[in-house]
Amino acid sequence: MNTPREISQHDERTLKIVWNDGAERLYDVVHLRRNCPCAACAEQTPAAADKIQMDDQVRPTEIRSVGRYALLIAFTDGHRTGIYSFETLRKLSGKL
Ligand SMILES: [Zn+2]
C-alpha cells in the first residue's frame, strides 16, 4: 500500500506529503478541512457546510498516524475527529 514517507509544512496553508512511491503532493489545509471524512461532517447540513466553506483561516494543529492506514488531523476550529485514510488523501490531492 502507498504510505506517506514524509509529511511537512510546505507553507502556511499547505501540507506536503511525499509518498513511498516517490509522488510528491501538496494539500491545501482548508480543502482538507472541508473534505473531512468523519461521520459528523458527512451528516452535516448544507448550511453548516457553507460555514466551513467560509473559514479560510482554519489550520491543522496536530497530525498523527492512525494505525498503518490513516492520518488524524486536528484543526484550529477544534475539530479533531477527521481520520484521513491514505486512500482518501491520494484522492484529495492534485487540487492545487
Ligand atoms: Zn469531520
Coordinates of N, CA, C and O and ligand atoms in Angstrom, one line a residue:
M1 N 0.8 -1.2 0.0 CA 0.0 0.0 0.0 C 0.9 1.2 0.0 O 2.0 1.2 0.6
N2 N 0.4 2.3 -0.6 CA 1.1 3.5 -0.6 C 0.9 4.2 0.7 O -0.2 4.5 1.2
T3 N 2.0 4.6 1.3 CA 2.0 5.3 2.6 C 2.9 6.5 2.5 O 3.8 6.6 1.7
P4 N 2.6 7.5 3.4 CA 3.4 8.7 3.4 C 4.8 8.4 3.9 O 4.9 7.8 5.0
R5 N 5.8 8.9 3.2 CA 7.2 8.7 3.7 C 7.6 9.9 4.5 O 8.3 9.8 5.4
E6 N 7.0 11.0 4.1 CA 7.4 12.3 4.8 C 6.3 13.3 4.7 O 5.7 13.5 3.6
I7 N 6.0 13.9 5.8 CA 4.9 14.9 5.9 C 5.6 16.2 6.4 O 6.2 16.2 7.4
S8 N 5.4 17.3 5.7 CA 6.0 18.5 6.1 C 5.0 19.7 5.8 O 4.1 19.6 5.0
Q9 N 5.3 20.8 6.4 CA 4.6 22.0 6.2 C 5.2 22.7 5.0 O 6.4 23.2 5.1
H10 N 4.5 22.8 3.9 CA 5.1 23.4 2.7 C 5.1 24.9 2.8 O 6.0 25.6 2.5
D11 N 3.9 25.5 3.2 CA 3.8 26.9 3.5 C 2.7 27.0 4.5 O 2.1 26.0 5.0
E12 N 2.3 28.2 4.9 CA 1.4 28.4 6.0 C 0.1 27.7 5.8 O -0.6 27.2 6.8
R13 N -0.3 27.5 4.5 CA -1.6 26.9 4.3 C -1.5 25.5 3.6 O -2.5 25.0 3.2
T14 N -0.3 25.0 3.4 CA -0.2 23.9 2.5 C 0.7 22.8 3.2 O 1.8 23.1 3.7
L15 N 0.2 21.6 3.2 CA 1.0 20.5 3.6 C 1.6 19.8 2.4 O 1.0 19.7 1.4
K16 N 2.8 19.2 2.6 CA 3.4 18.5 1.6 C 3.6 17.0 2.1 O 4.0 16.8 3.2
I17 N 3.1 16.1 1.3 CA 3.3 14.7 1.6 C 4.1 14.0 0.5 O 3.8 14.2 -0.7
V18 N 5.2 13.4 0.9 CA 6.0 12.6 -0.1 C 5.6 11.1 0.2 O 5.7 10.6 1.3
W19 N 5.0 10.5 -0.8 CA 4.6 9.1 -0.7 C 5.7 8.1 -1.0 O 6.7 8.5 -1.6
N20 N 5.5 6.9 -0.5 CA 6.6 6.0 -0.7 C 6.8 5.5 -2.1 O 7.8 4.8 -2.4
D21 N 5.9 5.9 -3.0 CA 6.2 5.6 -4.4 C 6.9 6.7 -5.1 O 7.1 6.7 -6.3
G22 N 7.2 7.7 -4.3 CA 8.0 8.9 -4.8 C 7.2 10.1 -5.2 O 7.7 11.1 -5.5
A23 N 5.8 9.9 -5.2 CA 5.0 11.0 -5.6 C 5.0 12.1 -4.5 O 4.9 11.8 -3.3
E24 N 5.1 13.3 -5.0 CA 5.0 14.5 -4.0 C 3.7 15.2 -4.3 O 3.4 15.5 -5.4
R25 N 2.9 15.4 -3.2 CA 1.6 16.0 -3.3 C 1.5 17.2 -2.4 O 1.9 17.1 -1.2
L26 N 0.9 18.2 -2.8 CA 0.6 19.4 -2.0 C -0.9 19.4 -1.6 O -1.7 19.1 -2.4
Y27 N -1.2 19.7 -0.4 CA -2.6 19.7 0.1 C -2.9 21.0 0.8 O -2.2 21.4 1.7
D28 N -3.9 21.7 0.2 CA -4.5 22.9 0.8 C -5.2 22.5 2.1 O -6.1 21.7 2.1
V29 N -4.7 23.0 3.3 CA -5.3 22.5 4.6 C -6.8 22.9 4.7 O -7.5 22.2 5.3
V30 N -7.2 24.0 4.1 CA -8.6 24.3 4.1 C -9.4 23.4 3.3 O -10.5 22.9 3.7
H31 N -8.9 22.9 2.2 CA -9.5 21.9 1.4 C -9.7 20.6 2.2 O -10.7 20.0 2.1
L32 N -8.6 20.3 2.9 CA -8.7 19.0 3.7 C -9.8 19.2 4.7 O -10.6 18.2 4.9
R33 N -9.9 20.3 5.4 CA -10.9 20.5 6.4 C -12.3 20.4 5.9 O -13.2 19.8 6.4
R34 N -12.5 21.0 4.7 CA -13.8 21.0 4.1 C -14.2 19.6 3.6 O -15.4 19.3 3.5
N35 N -13.2 18.8 3.4 CA -13.5 17.4 2.9 C -13.3 16.4 4.0 O -13.0 15.2 3.8
C36 N -13.4 16.8 5.3 CA -13.2 15.9 6.4 C -14.2 14.7 6.2 O -15.4 14.9 6.0
P37 N -13.6 13.5 6.3 CA -14.4 12.3 6.1 C -15.1 11.8 7.3 O -15.8 10.7 7.2
C38 N -15.1 12.5 8.4 CA -15.7 11.9 9.7 C -17.2 11.9 9.5 O -17.8 12.6 8.8
A39 N -17.8 11.1 10.4 CA -19.3 10.9 10.3 C -20.0 12.2 10.6 O -21.0 12.5 9.9
A40 N -19.5 13.0 11.5 CA -20.2 14.3 11.9 C -20.2 15.2 10.7 O -21.2 15.9 10.4
C41 N -19.1 15.3 9.9 CA -19.1 16.2 8.8 C -19.9 15.6 7.6 O -20.6 16.4 6.9
A42 N -19.9 14.3 7.5 CA -20.6 13.7 6.4 C -22.1 13.9 6.5 O -22.9 14.0 5.6
E43 N -22.6 14.1 7.8 CA -24.0 14.2 8.1 C -24.4 15.6 8.2 O -25.6 15.9 8.5
Q44 N -23.5 16.6 8.1 CA -23.9 17.9 8.4 C -24.8 18.5 7.4 O -24.8 18.1 6.2
T45 N -25.5 19.5 7.8 CA -26.5 20.2 6.9 C -25.7 21.1 5.9 O -24.6 21.5 6.1
P46 N -26.3 21.4 4.8 CA -25.7 22.3 3.8 C -25.3 23.6 4.4 O -24.3 24.2 4.1
A47 N -26.1 24.1 5.4 CA -25.8 25.4 6.0 C -24.5 25.3 6.8 O -23.7 26.2 6.8
A48 N -24.4 24.2 7.5 CA -23.2 24.0 8.3 C -22.0 23.9 7.4 O -20.9 24.4 7.7
A49 N -22.2 23.2 6.3 CA -21.1 23.0 5.3 C -20.7 24.4 4.7 O -19.5 24.7 4.5
D50 N -21.7 25.3 4.5 CA -21.3 26.6 4.0 C -20.5 27.4 5.0 O -19.6 28.1 4.6
K51 N -20.8 27.2 6.2 CA -20.0 27.9 7.3 C -18.5 27.5 7.2 O -17.6 28.3 7.3
I52 N -18.3 26.2 7.0 CA -16.9 25.7 6.9 C -16.3 26.3 5.6 O -15.2 26.7 5.6
Q53 N -17.1 26.3 4.5 CA -16.6 26.9 3.3 C -16.0 28.3 3.4 O -15.1 28.6 2.8
M54 N -16.6 29.0 4.4 CA -16.1 30.4 4.5 C -14.9 30.5 5.4 O -14.2 31.6 5.4
D55 N -14.6 29.5 6.1 CA -13.5 29.7 7.1 C -12.2 29.3 6.4 O -11.7 28.2 6.5
D56 N -11.5 30.3 5.9 CA -10.2 30.1 5.2 C -9.1 30.2 6.2 O -7.9 30.0 5.9
Q57 N -9.4 30.5 7.5 CA -8.4 30.7 8.5 C -8.0 29.4 9.2 O -7.1 29.3 10.0
V58 N -8.8 28.3 8.9 CA -8.6 27.1 9.7 C -7.2 26.4 9.3 O -6.8 26.5 8.1
R59 N -6.5 25.9 10.3 CA -5.2 25.3 10.1 C -5.1 24.1 11.0 O -5.7 23.9 12.0
P60 N -4.2 23.2 10.6 CA -4.0 22.0 11.4 C -3.2 22.3 12.7 O -2.3 23.1 12.6
T61 N -3.6 21.7 13.7 CA -2.8 21.9 15.0 C -2.1 20.6 15.3 O -1.1 20.7 16.1
E62 N -2.5 19.5 14.8 CA -1.8 18.2 15.1 C -2.1 17.3 14.0 O -3.2 17.2 13.4
I63 N -1.0 16.5 13.6 CA -1.2 15.5 12.6 C -0.5 14.3 13.1 O 0.7 14.3 13.5
R64 N -1.2 13.2 13.2 CA -0.5 12.0 13.7 C -1.1 10.7 13.0 O -2.2 10.7 12.4
S65 N -0.3 9.7 13.0 CA -0.7 8.4 12.3 C -1.7 7.7 13.1 O -1.7 7.7 14.4
V66 N -2.6 7.1 12.4 CA -3.6 6.2 13.0 C -3.4 4.8 12.4 O -3.6 4.6 11.2
G67 N -2.9 4.0 13.2 CA -2.5 2.6 12.7 C -1.6 2.8 11.5 O -0.7 3.6 11.4
R68 N -1.8 1.9 10.5 CA -1.0 1.9 9.3 C -1.7 2.4 8.1 O -1.3 2.2 7.0
Y69 N -2.9 3.0 8.3 CA -3.7 3.3 7.1 C -4.2 4.7 7.0 O -4.7 5.1 6.0
A70 N -3.9 5.6 8.0 CA -4.6 6.9 8.0 C -3.8 7.9 8.8 O -2.9 7.6 9.6
L71 N -4.2 9.2 8.6 CA -3.7 10.3 9.5 C -4.9 10.9 10.2 O -5.9 11.1 9.5
L72 N -4.7 11.2 11.4 CA -5.7 12.0 12.1 C -5.2 13.5 12.1 O -4.0 13.8 12.4
I73 N -6.0 14.4 11.6 CA -5.7 15.8 11.5 C -6.6 16.6 12.4 O -7.8 16.6 12.2
A74 N -6.0 17.3 13.4 CA -6.8 18.2 14.3 C -6.6 19.6 13.8 O -5.6 19.9 13.3
F75 N -7.7 20.4 13.9 CA -7.7 21.7 13.3 C -7.9 22.8 14.4 O -8.4 22.5 15.4
T76 N -7.6 24.0 14.0 CA -7.7 25.1 14.9 C -9.2 25.5 15.3 O -9.4 26.2 16.2
D77 N -10.1 25.0 14.5 CA -11.5 25.2 14.8 C -12.0 24.2 15.9 O -13.2 24.2 16.2
G78 N -11.1 23.4 16.4 CA -11.5 22.5 17.5 C -11.9 21.1 17.0 O -12.1 20.2 17.8
H79 N -11.9 21.0 15.7 CA -12.4 19.7 15.1 C -11.2 18.7 15.1 O -10.1 19.0 14.5
R80 N -11.4 17.5 15.7 CA -10.3 16.6 15.7 C -10.8 15.1 15.6 O -10.2 14.2 16.2
T81 N -11.8 15.0 14.8 CA -12.3 13.6 14.6 C -12.1 13.2 13.1 O -12.5 12.1 12.7
G82 N -11.3 14.0 12.4 CA -11.1 13.7 11.0 C -10.0 12.7 10.8 O -8.8 13.0 11.0
I83 N -10.3 11.5 10.4 CA -9.3 10.5 10.1 C -9.3 10.3 8.6 O -10.2 9.8 8.0
Y84 N -8.2 10.7 8.0 CA -8.0 10.7 6.6 C -7.2 9.5 6.2 O -6.0 9.4 6.5
S85 N -7.9 8.5 5.6 CA -7.1 7.3 5.2 C -6.2 7.7 4.0 O -6.4 8.7 3.3
F86 N -5.1 6.9 3.9 CA -4.2 7.2 2.8 C -4.9 7.3 1.5 O -4.6 8.1 0.6
E87 N -5.8 6.4 1.3 CA -6.6 6.3 0.0 C -7.3 7.6 -0.2 O -7.3 8.2 -1.3
T88 N -8.0 8.1 0.9 CA -8.7 9.4 0.8 C -7.7 10.5 0.4 O -8.0 11.4 -0.4
L89 N -6.6 10.5 1.1 CA -5.6 11.6 0.8 C -5.1 11.5 -0.6 O -4.9 12.6 -1.2
R90 N -4.9 10.4 -1.1 CA -4.5 10.3 -2.6 C -5.5 10.9 -3.5 O -5.2 11.6 -4.4
K91 N -6.8 10.7 -3.1 CA -7.9 11.2 -3.9 C -8.0 12.7 -3.8 O -8.5 13.4 -4.7
L92 N -7.7 13.2 -2.6 CA -7.8 14.7 -2.4 C -6.7 15.5 -2.9 O -6.8 16.7 -3.0
S93 N -5.7 14.8 -3.4 CA -4.5 15.6 -3.9 C -4.8 16.1 -5.3 O -5.7 15.7 -5.9
G94 N -3.9 16.9 -5.7 CA -3.9 17.4 -7.1 C -5.0 18.5 -7.3 O -5.4 18.8 -8.4
K95 N -5.4 19.1 -6.2 CA -6.4 20.2 -6.3 C -5.8 21.6 -6.3 O -6.5 22.5 -6.4
L96 N -4.5 21.6 -6.2 CA -3.8 22.9 -6.2 C -3.4 23.3 -7.6 O -3.0 22.4 -8.4
Ligands
ZN1 ZN -15.2 16.0 10.4

